[in-house]
Coordinates of C-alpha atoms and ligand atoms in Angstrom, one line a residue:
M1005 CA 10.9 21.7 -12.5
K1006 CA 10.5 21.0 -16.1
A1007 CA 10.1 17.4 -17.1
T1008 CA 12.8 15.8 -19.2
I1009 CA 10.9 13.7 -21.7
M1010 CA 14.0 12.2 -23.2
A1011 CA 15.6 8.9 -23.0
T1012 CA 19.3 8.9 -22.2
T1013 CA 20.0 5.6 -23.9
A1014 CA 18.8 4.3 -27.2
F1015 CA 16.8 1.2 -26.6
D1016 CA 16.4 -1.9 -28.6
T1017 CA 14.7 -4.6 -26.6
F1018 CA 14.7 -7.7 -28.6
D1019 CA 17.4 -9.8 -30.0
E1020 CA 16.9 -11.8 -33.2
H1021 CA 14.6 -14.4 -31.5
H1022 CA 12.1 -11.6 -31.0
G1023 CA 12.0 -9.9 -34.3
S1024 CA 8.4 -11.0 -35.0
S1025 CA 5.6 -9.1 -33.5
A1026 CA 3.5 -12.3 -33.2
L1027 CA 3.5 -14.0 -29.9
M1028 CA 5.3 -17.4 -29.6
S1029 CA 3.3 -20.6 -29.3
D1030 CA 3.2 -22.5 -26.1
E1031 CA 5.7 -25.0 -27.5
E1032 CA 8.1 -22.3 -28.5
I1033 CA 7.9 -20.7 -25.1
V1034 CA 8.5 -23.9 -23.2
A1035 CA 11.5 -24.8 -25.5
R1036 CA 12.9 -21.4 -24.8
I1037 CA 12.4 -21.7 -21.1
F1038 CA 14.2 -25.1 -21.1
D1039 CA 17.0 -23.6 -23.0
H1040 CA 17.3 -20.8 -20.4
I1041 CA 17.1 -23.4 -17.5
D1042 CA 19.8 -25.5 -19.1
N1043 CA 22.1 -22.6 -19.8
G1044 CA 21.5 -20.4 -16.7
T1045 CA 20.3 -17.6 -19.0
T1046 CA 17.3 -15.4 -19.5
D1047 CA 15.9 -13.1 -22.2
R1048 CA 17.9 -9.9 -22.5
G1049 CA 17.4 -6.6 -24.2
K1050 CA 20.3 -5.2 -26.3
S1051 CA 20.8 -2.2 -24.1
S1052 CA 19.7 -0.8 -20.8
W1053 CA 17.3 2.2 -20.3
R1054 CA 17.8 5.2 -18.1
E1055 CA 14.6 6.9 -17.1
P1056 CA 15.0 10.4 -15.7
A1057 CA 13.9 10.6 -12.1
Q1058 CA 12.1 13.8 -13.0
N1059 CA 9.7 11.8 -15.1
Y1060 CA 8.2 10.4 -11.9
Q1061 CA 8.3 13.7 -10.1
S1062 CA 7.1 16.4 -12.5
A1063 CA 3.5 17.6 -12.4
E1064 CA 3.9 18.6 -16.0
R1065 CA 4.9 15.1 -17.0
L1066 CA 1.9 13.6 -15.1
D1067 CA -0.5 16.0 -16.9
A1068 CA 0.9 14.9 -20.2
E1069 CA 0.5 11.2 -19.2
L1070 CA -3.1 11.8 -18.2
A1071 CA -3.8 13.6 -21.4
L1072 CA -2.4 10.6 -23.3
L1073 CA -4.7 8.3 -21.3
R1074 CA -7.7 10.4 -22.3
K1075 CA -6.6 10.4 -25.9
R1076 CA -6.1 6.7 -26.4
W1077 CA -8.2 3.6 -26.3
V1078 CA -7.6 2.4 -22.7
V1079 CA -8.9 -0.7 -21.0
F1080 CA -11.7 0.2 -18.5
C1081 CA -12.6 -3.3 -17.3
P1082 CA -13.0 -6.9 -18.5
S1083 CA -16.2 -7.5 -20.5
V1084 CA -17.4 -10.1 -18.0
A1085 CA -17.4 -7.4 -15.3
L1086 CA -20.5 -6.1 -17.1
S1087 CA -22.1 -9.3 -18.1
R1088 CA -25.8 -8.5 -17.7
S1089 CA -27.9 -5.7 -19.1
G1090 CA -27.8 -2.8 -16.7
D1091 CA -24.4 -3.8 -15.1
Y1092 CA -22.3 -0.7 -14.7
I1093 CA -19.1 0.6 -13.2
A1094 CA -18.7 4.2 -12.3
R1095 CA -15.2 5.4 -11.6
D1096 CA -12.6 8.1 -12.5
A1097 CA -10.4 7.3 -15.5
A1098 CA -7.5 9.6 -16.1
G1099 CA -9.2 12.2 -13.8
T1100 CA -12.6 12.0 -15.6
P1101 CA -15.6 10.6 -13.8
L1102 CA -17.1 8.0 -16.2
I1103 CA -19.9 5.4 -16.2
V1104 CA -19.6 2.4 -18.4
V1105 CA -22.8 0.4 -18.6
R1106 CA -24.3 -2.5 -20.6
G1107 CA -27.6 -1.3 -22.0
N1108 CA -30.8 -3.3 -22.2
D1109 CA -29.9 -4.0 -25.8
G1110 CA -26.7 -5.7 -24.7
Q1111 CA -24.4 -2.9 -26.0
V1112 CA -21.8 -1.4 -23.8
R1113 CA -21.7 2.4 -23.6
G1114 CA -19.6 5.0 -21.8
F1115 CA -20.7 8.3 -20.5
R1116 CA -19.3 11.3 -18.6
N1117 CA -20.6 10.8 -15.1
A1118 CA -22.2 14.2 -14.7
C1119 CA -25.9 15.1 -14.6
R1120 CA -27.0 17.4 -17.4
H1121 CA -28.7 19.7 -14.8
R1122 CA -25.9 20.8 -12.5
G1123 CA -23.3 18.1 -12.9
V1124 CA -23.7 15.8 -10.0
Q1125 CA -22.6 12.2 -10.5
V1126 CA -25.6 10.0 -11.3
A1127 CA -23.9 6.7 -10.4
K1128 CA -21.4 5.5 -7.8
G1129 CA -19.3 2.4 -7.6
Q1130 CA -20.8 -0.6 -9.4
G1131 CA -24.3 -2.2 -9.7
C1132 CA -27.0 -3.1 -12.1
T1133 CA -29.8 -0.7 -13.1
S1134 CA -32.1 0.3 -15.9
V1135 CA -32.2 3.9 -14.7
F1136 CA -29.7 6.3 -13.1
V1137 CA -31.3 8.8 -10.8
C1138 CA -29.3 11.9 -9.9
P1139 CA -29.3 12.3 -6.1
Y1140 CA -29.5 16.1 -6.2
H1141 CA -32.9 16.9 -7.9
G1142 CA -33.8 13.5 -9.3
W1143 CA -33.3 13.8 -13.0
S1144 CA -33.2 10.3 -14.4
Y1145 CA -31.4 8.7 -17.3
G1146 CA -31.9 5.3 -19.0
N1147 CA -28.9 2.9 -19.2
D1148 CA -28.6 4.0 -22.8
G1149 CA -27.8 7.5 -21.5
S1150 CA -31.1 9.2 -22.6
L1151 CA -32.7 11.7 -20.3
R1152 CA -35.9 10.1 -19.2
S1153 CA -37.6 12.3 -16.6
V1154 CA -37.2 15.7 -15.0
P1155 CA -39.2 16.4 -11.8
H1156 CA -41.3 19.5 -12.2
N1157 CA -40.5 19.7 -15.8
D1158 CA -42.4 23.0 -16.1
G1159 CA -39.5 24.7 -14.4
F1160 CA -37.4 24.2 -17.5
P1161 CA -39.2 25.8 -20.4
G1162 CA -37.5 24.9 -23.7
L1163 CA -35.6 21.9 -22.3
D1164 CA -34.7 19.7 -25.2
K1165 CA -34.7 16.3 -23.5
E1166 CA -33.5 14.6 -26.7
N1167 CA -30.3 16.5 -26.5
R1168 CA -29.7 16.4 -22.8
G1169 CA -28.8 12.8 -22.3
L1170 CA -25.6 11.8 -20.6
V1171 CA -22.6 12.8 -22.7
A1172 CA -21.2 9.8 -24.4
V1173 CA -17.5 8.7 -24.6
E1174 CA -16.4 6.2 -27.2
C1175 CA -16.5 2.7 -26.0
L1176 CA -15.8 -0.7 -27.5
E1177 CA -15.6 -4.3 -26.5
K1178 CA -12.8 -6.4 -27.9
S1179 CA -10.6 -9.3 -26.9
G1180 CA -12.7 -9.8 -23.8
L1181 CA -12.0 -6.3 -22.6
I1182 CA -14.0 -3.0 -22.6
F1183 CA -12.1 0.1 -23.8
V1184 CA -12.9 3.7 -23.7
K1185 CA -11.5 6.7 -25.6
Q1186 CA -12.4 9.9 -23.9
D1187 CA -11.1 12.4 -26.4
A1188 CA -13.2 11.9 -29.5
D1189 CA -11.1 14.2 -31.6
S1190 CA -7.9 12.4 -30.9
K1191 CA -6.2 10.7 -33.8
D1192 CA -5.1 7.7 -32.0
R1193 CA -2.6 6.1 -34.2
K1194 CA -3.8 2.6 -33.4
D1195 CA -7.4 3.5 -33.9
Q1196 CA -8.6 0.2 -32.4
P1197 CA -6.6 -1.9 -30.1
D1198 CA -5.1 -5.0 -31.7
L1199 CA -4.8 -7.7 -29.1
P1200 CA -5.2 -11.5 -29.0
D1201 CA -8.2 -12.9 -27.2
L1202 CA -7.0 -12.7 -23.6
I1203 CA -10.1 -13.8 -21.6
P1204 CA -11.0 -17.5 -22.2
E1205 CA -14.7 -18.4 -22.6
G1206 CA -16.6 -19.1 -19.5
H1207 CA -14.6 -16.8 -17.2
R1208 CA -16.4 -14.5 -14.9
V1209 CA -15.5 -12.1 -12.2
I1210 CA -15.2 -13.9 -8.9
K1211 CA -13.8 -10.9 -7.0
S1212 CA -13.0 -7.3 -7.6
E1213 CA -11.3 -4.8 -5.4
T1214 CA -9.8 -1.3 -5.5
L1215 CA -6.7 -0.4 -3.7
E1216 CA -4.7 2.8 -3.4
I1217 CA -0.9 2.8 -3.2
E1218 CA 1.1 5.9 -2.4
A1219 CA 3.5 5.6 -5.3
N1220 CA 3.7 6.8 -8.9
W1221 CA 1.8 4.5 -11.2
K1222 CA 4.9 3.7 -13.3
L1223 CA 6.8 2.5 -10.3
H1224 CA 3.9 0.2 -9.6
L1225 CA 3.7 -1.0 -13.1
E1226 CA 7.4 -1.7 -13.3
S1227 CA 7.2 -4.2 -10.5
S1228 CA 5.1 -6.5 -12.7
L1229 CA 7.3 -6.4 -15.7
E1230 CA 10.5 -8.2 -14.8
G1231 CA 11.7 -11.4 -13.1
Y1232 CA 15.0 -10.0 -11.9
H1233 CA 13.5 -9.3 -8.5
I1234 CA 11.9 -12.7 -7.8
R1235 CA 14.8 -14.1 -5.7
S1236 CA 15.4 -11.0 -3.7
T1237 CA 11.9 -9.6 -3.1
H1238 CA 10.0 -12.8 -3.0
Q1239 CA 12.5 -15.0 -1.2
T1240 CA 10.0 -17.2 0.7
T1241 CA 6.9 -16.8 -1.6
F1242 CA 7.5 -17.0 -5.4
F1243 CA 11.2 -17.8 -5.5
P1244 CA 10.9 -21.3 -4.0
V1245 CA 8.4 -22.3 -6.8
Q1246 CA 9.8 -20.2 -9.6
Y1247 CA 13.3 -19.3 -10.9
D1248 CA 15.9 -16.7 -10.2
N1249 CA 15.8 -14.2 -13.1
L1250 CA 14.3 -16.3 -15.8
T1251 CA 11.7 -14.8 -18.1
V1252 CA 10.8 -14.9 -21.7
V1253 CA 9.9 -11.4 -23.0
E1254 CA 8.0 -10.7 -26.1
S1255 CA 6.4 -7.6 -27.6
F1256 CA 3.3 -7.0 -29.7
G1257 CA 2.7 -3.5 -30.8
Q1258 CA 3.4 -1.3 -27.8
N1259 CA 2.5 -4.1 -25.5
N1260 CA 4.6 -6.8 -23.8
R1261 CA 4.1 -10.3 -22.7
I1262 CA 6.5 -11.7 -20.0
A1263 CA 6.5 -15.4 -19.2
F1264 CA 7.4 -16.3 -15.6
P1265 CA 7.9 -20.1 -15.5
Y1266 CA 7.1 -22.3 -12.4
Q1267 CA 9.4 -25.1 -11.5
T1268 CA 6.6 -27.5 -12.4
I1269 CA 7.4 -26.8 -16.0
E1270 CA 10.1 -29.5 -15.6
G1271 CA 7.2 -32.1 -15.8
L1272 CA 7.0 -31.4 -19.5
R1273 CA 10.5 -32.5 -20.3
D1274 CA 9.6 -36.2 -20.9
K1275 CA 6.3 -35.4 -22.7
P1276 CA 6.1 -35.0 -26.5
R1277 CA 6.7 -31.5 -27.7
S1278 CA 3.4 -31.3 -29.4
T1279 CA 1.6 -31.7 -26.1
W1280 CA 3.5 -29.0 -24.3
S1281 CA 1.0 -26.6 -22.7
T1282 CA 1.9 -23.6 -20.5
N1283 CA -1.4 -24.0 -18.6
G1284 CA -0.6 -24.1 -14.9
R1285 CA 3.2 -24.1 -15.6
L1286 CA 3.9 -20.4 -15.9
T1287 CA 2.4 -17.0 -15.4
Y1288 CA 2.0 -14.8 -18.4
V1289 CA 2.0 -11.1 -17.6
Y1290 CA 0.5 -9.1 -20.5
H1291 CA 1.3 -5.5 -20.3
L1292 CA -1.3 -3.6 -22.3
F1293 CA 0.2 -0.2 -23.0
P1294 CA 0.1 2.0 -21.1
N1295 CA -1.5 1.2 -17.7
V1296 CA -3.1 -2.3 -17.7
V1297 CA -1.7 -5.7 -16.7
V1298 CA -3.4 -9.0 -17.4
S1299 CA -1.9 -12.0 -15.6
T1300 CA -2.6 -15.7 -15.9
F1301 CA -2.5 -18.1 -13.0
P1302 CA -3.2 -21.9 -12.9
D1303 CA -6.9 -21.6 -12.3
C1304 CA -7.7 -17.9 -12.7
M1305 CA -6.5 -14.6 -14.1
Q1306 CA -6.3 -11.0 -13.0
V1307 CA -7.0 -7.8 -14.9
V1308 CA -5.4 -4.8 -13.2
V1309 CA -5.9 -1.2 -14.3
L1310 CA -3.6 1.4 -12.7
E1311 CA -5.2 4.8 -12.5
P1312 CA -2.8 7.7 -11.7
L1313 CA -4.4 9.9 -9.1
G1314 CA -1.4 12.0 -8.4
L1315 CA 2.4 11.9 -8.8
E1316 CA 2.6 9.8 -5.6
L1317 CA -0.8 8.1 -5.6
T1318 CA -2.2 5.3 -7.8
R1319 CA -5.6 3.6 -7.6
Q1320 CA -5.5 0.0 -8.6
H1321 CA -8.7 -1.7 -9.9
M1322 CA -8.3 -5.4 -9.8
F1323 CA -10.7 -8.0 -11.3
L1324 CA -10.1 -11.7 -10.5
L1325 CA -11.6 -13.9 -13.2
A1326 CA -12.1 -17.7 -13.2
N1327 CA -14.2 -20.3 -14.9
C1328 CA -15.9 -21.9 -11.9
G1329 CA -19.3 -21.9 -10.1
D1330 CA -20.4 -19.5 -7.4
K1331 CA -19.5 -21.8 -4.6
G1332 CA -17.7 -25.0 -3.9
D1333 CA -14.2 -26.4 -3.7
A1334 CA -13.0 -24.9 -7.0
L1335 CA -13.8 -21.4 -5.9
D1336 CA -12.4 -21.9 -2.4
A1337 CA -9.2 -23.3 -3.9
I1338 CA -8.8 -20.3 -6.3
L1339 CA -9.4 -17.8 -3.5
K1340 CA -6.9 -19.7 -1.3
G1341 CA -4.4 -19.6 -4.1
Q1342 CA -4.9 -15.9 -4.3
E1343 CA -3.9 -15.5 -0.7
F1344 CA -0.5 -16.8 -1.7
A1345 CA -0.4 -14.3 -4.6
K1346 CA -1.4 -11.6 -2.2
M1347 CA 1.6 -12.2 -0.1
G1348 CA 3.8 -11.6 -3.1
A1349 CA 1.8 -8.5 -3.9
I1350 CA 2.4 -7.1 -0.4
E1351 CA 6.1 -7.7 -1.0
D1352 CA 6.0 -5.9 -4.3
R1353 CA 4.1 -3.0 -2.7
E1354 CA 6.9 -2.6 -0.1
V1355 CA 9.6 -2.3 -2.7
V1356 CA 7.5 0.1 -4.8
L1357 CA 7.0 2.3 -1.8
G1358 CA 10.7 2.1 -1.2
A1359 CA 11.4 3.2 -4.8
Q1360 CA 9.0 6.1 -4.3
R1361 CA 10.8 7.2 -1.1
G1362 CA 14.1 6.7 -3.1
L1363 CA 13.1 9.5 -5.5
K1364 CA 12.9 11.8 -2.5
A1365 CA 16.4 10.8 -1.4
G1366 CA 17.7 12.7 -4.4
A1367 CA 20.4 10.1 -5.0
N1368 CA 19.5 9.2 -8.6
E1369 CA 19.2 11.3 -11.6
F1370 CA 17.8 8.4 -13.4
L1371 CA 16.4 4.9 -12.7
E1372 CA 18.3 2.3 -14.6
F1373 CA 16.6 -0.7 -16.1
G1374 CA 19.1 -3.4 -17.1
L1375 CA 19.2 -6.0 -19.9
F1376 CA 16.8 -8.3 -17.9
E1377 CA 14.3 -5.5 -17.4
S1378 CA 13.8 -4.9 -21.1
A1379 CA 9.9 -4.8 -21.1
I1380 CA 10.2 -1.8 -18.8
G1381 CA 12.6 -0.1 -21.1
R1382 CA 10.2 -0.7 -24.0
F1383 CA 7.3 0.8 -21.9
H1384 CA 9.3 4.0 -21.2
E1385 CA 10.4 4.2 -24.8
A1386 CA 6.9 3.9 -26.0
L1387 CA 5.5 6.4 -23.5
T1388 CA 8.2 8.9 -24.2
G1389 CA 7.6 8.5 -27.9
E1390 CA 3.9 9.1 -27.5
L1391 CA 4.4 12.2 -25.4
E1392 CA 6.9 13.6 -27.8
D1393 CA 4.4 13.0 -30.7
A1394 CA 1.8 14.9 -28.7
V1395 CA 3.9 18.0 -28.3
Ligands
FES1489 S1 -27.8 18.2 -10.5 FE1 -28.7 16.3 -11.2 S2 -30.8 16.7 -10.9 FE2 -29.9 18.5 -10.3
FE2_1490 FE1 7.1 -9.0 -7.7

């Protein structure tokens, strides 16, 4: 089946309140939320988006998406996941085994995770080391990628150690995140990601986990980008403390920010506007195009990277960040709060798996994203645009 990489509806997400690419201030966000609460409204796009069902089912389309992920600067992990010299994470990104490691000089570097002898991966999972030793024959590499030692070196006459270090991929640290760009020749239009500082000072990783879900990565992503499902999907979890279909949606570049207010925001009504802070009164979901979601919670935040493994399989890498000590009440309270968030995540997973099965039902030629689901329309529009540009 050939993929249809075409939108069926022209899409224009934002009304006049959203013309600026700058994100609104806390005060503006709160004022807008009060406006919506008082009028029973929410942010709306100007038109809906119809995404062809084939775009979730075509191997050709997935290949093109993976190629895009290799071509662009893509978030690999938060900076604080590699806080010490020698900290590394080895994982596949867009189908490529990579290692990202902070060297002894403090600089973060990315490498293709393949020994320069016969290609075996020199690192697995995460850890901290000054040397990577290949498990096959024991070639070893410094955490700057240089080839350090070759057992029985005399078996390799003419081996130029200087040029047989691990193969580098471009890597940069910005806005509290680490990005990699695998395809060095790509002319990524936005040569460097332009993002606000997303990770506040003092945050560290208090938990990280990897989870696989048997659904297309885009179905998974979509479940984070709208508040239209809060009442129905999260009836006994989020709905009692949030609102039915009330979000503020903003765009910056190809990225989105969606504000999901908590009912506690009402506590700001009788406070002076200049003191309005969104801290602990709403969740911001930052969608960093194409496959990363950063969410804020009252005492912590989450960075989630969605790695497409197949048309119907996604690996989710989650990093939970907070500014608290290793132990004690604060950490316990955050982890307890996450149990609540986890219940909501389980509910999301159920509906995402349902949407995946729904593709097999053959009922829909397209999935329709309405006016309240405008961030998703924007995402598909941007993705489609990038893939068309790549042809
Ligand atoms: S494949 Fe790595 S040492 Fe042989
Ligand atoms: Fe949800």
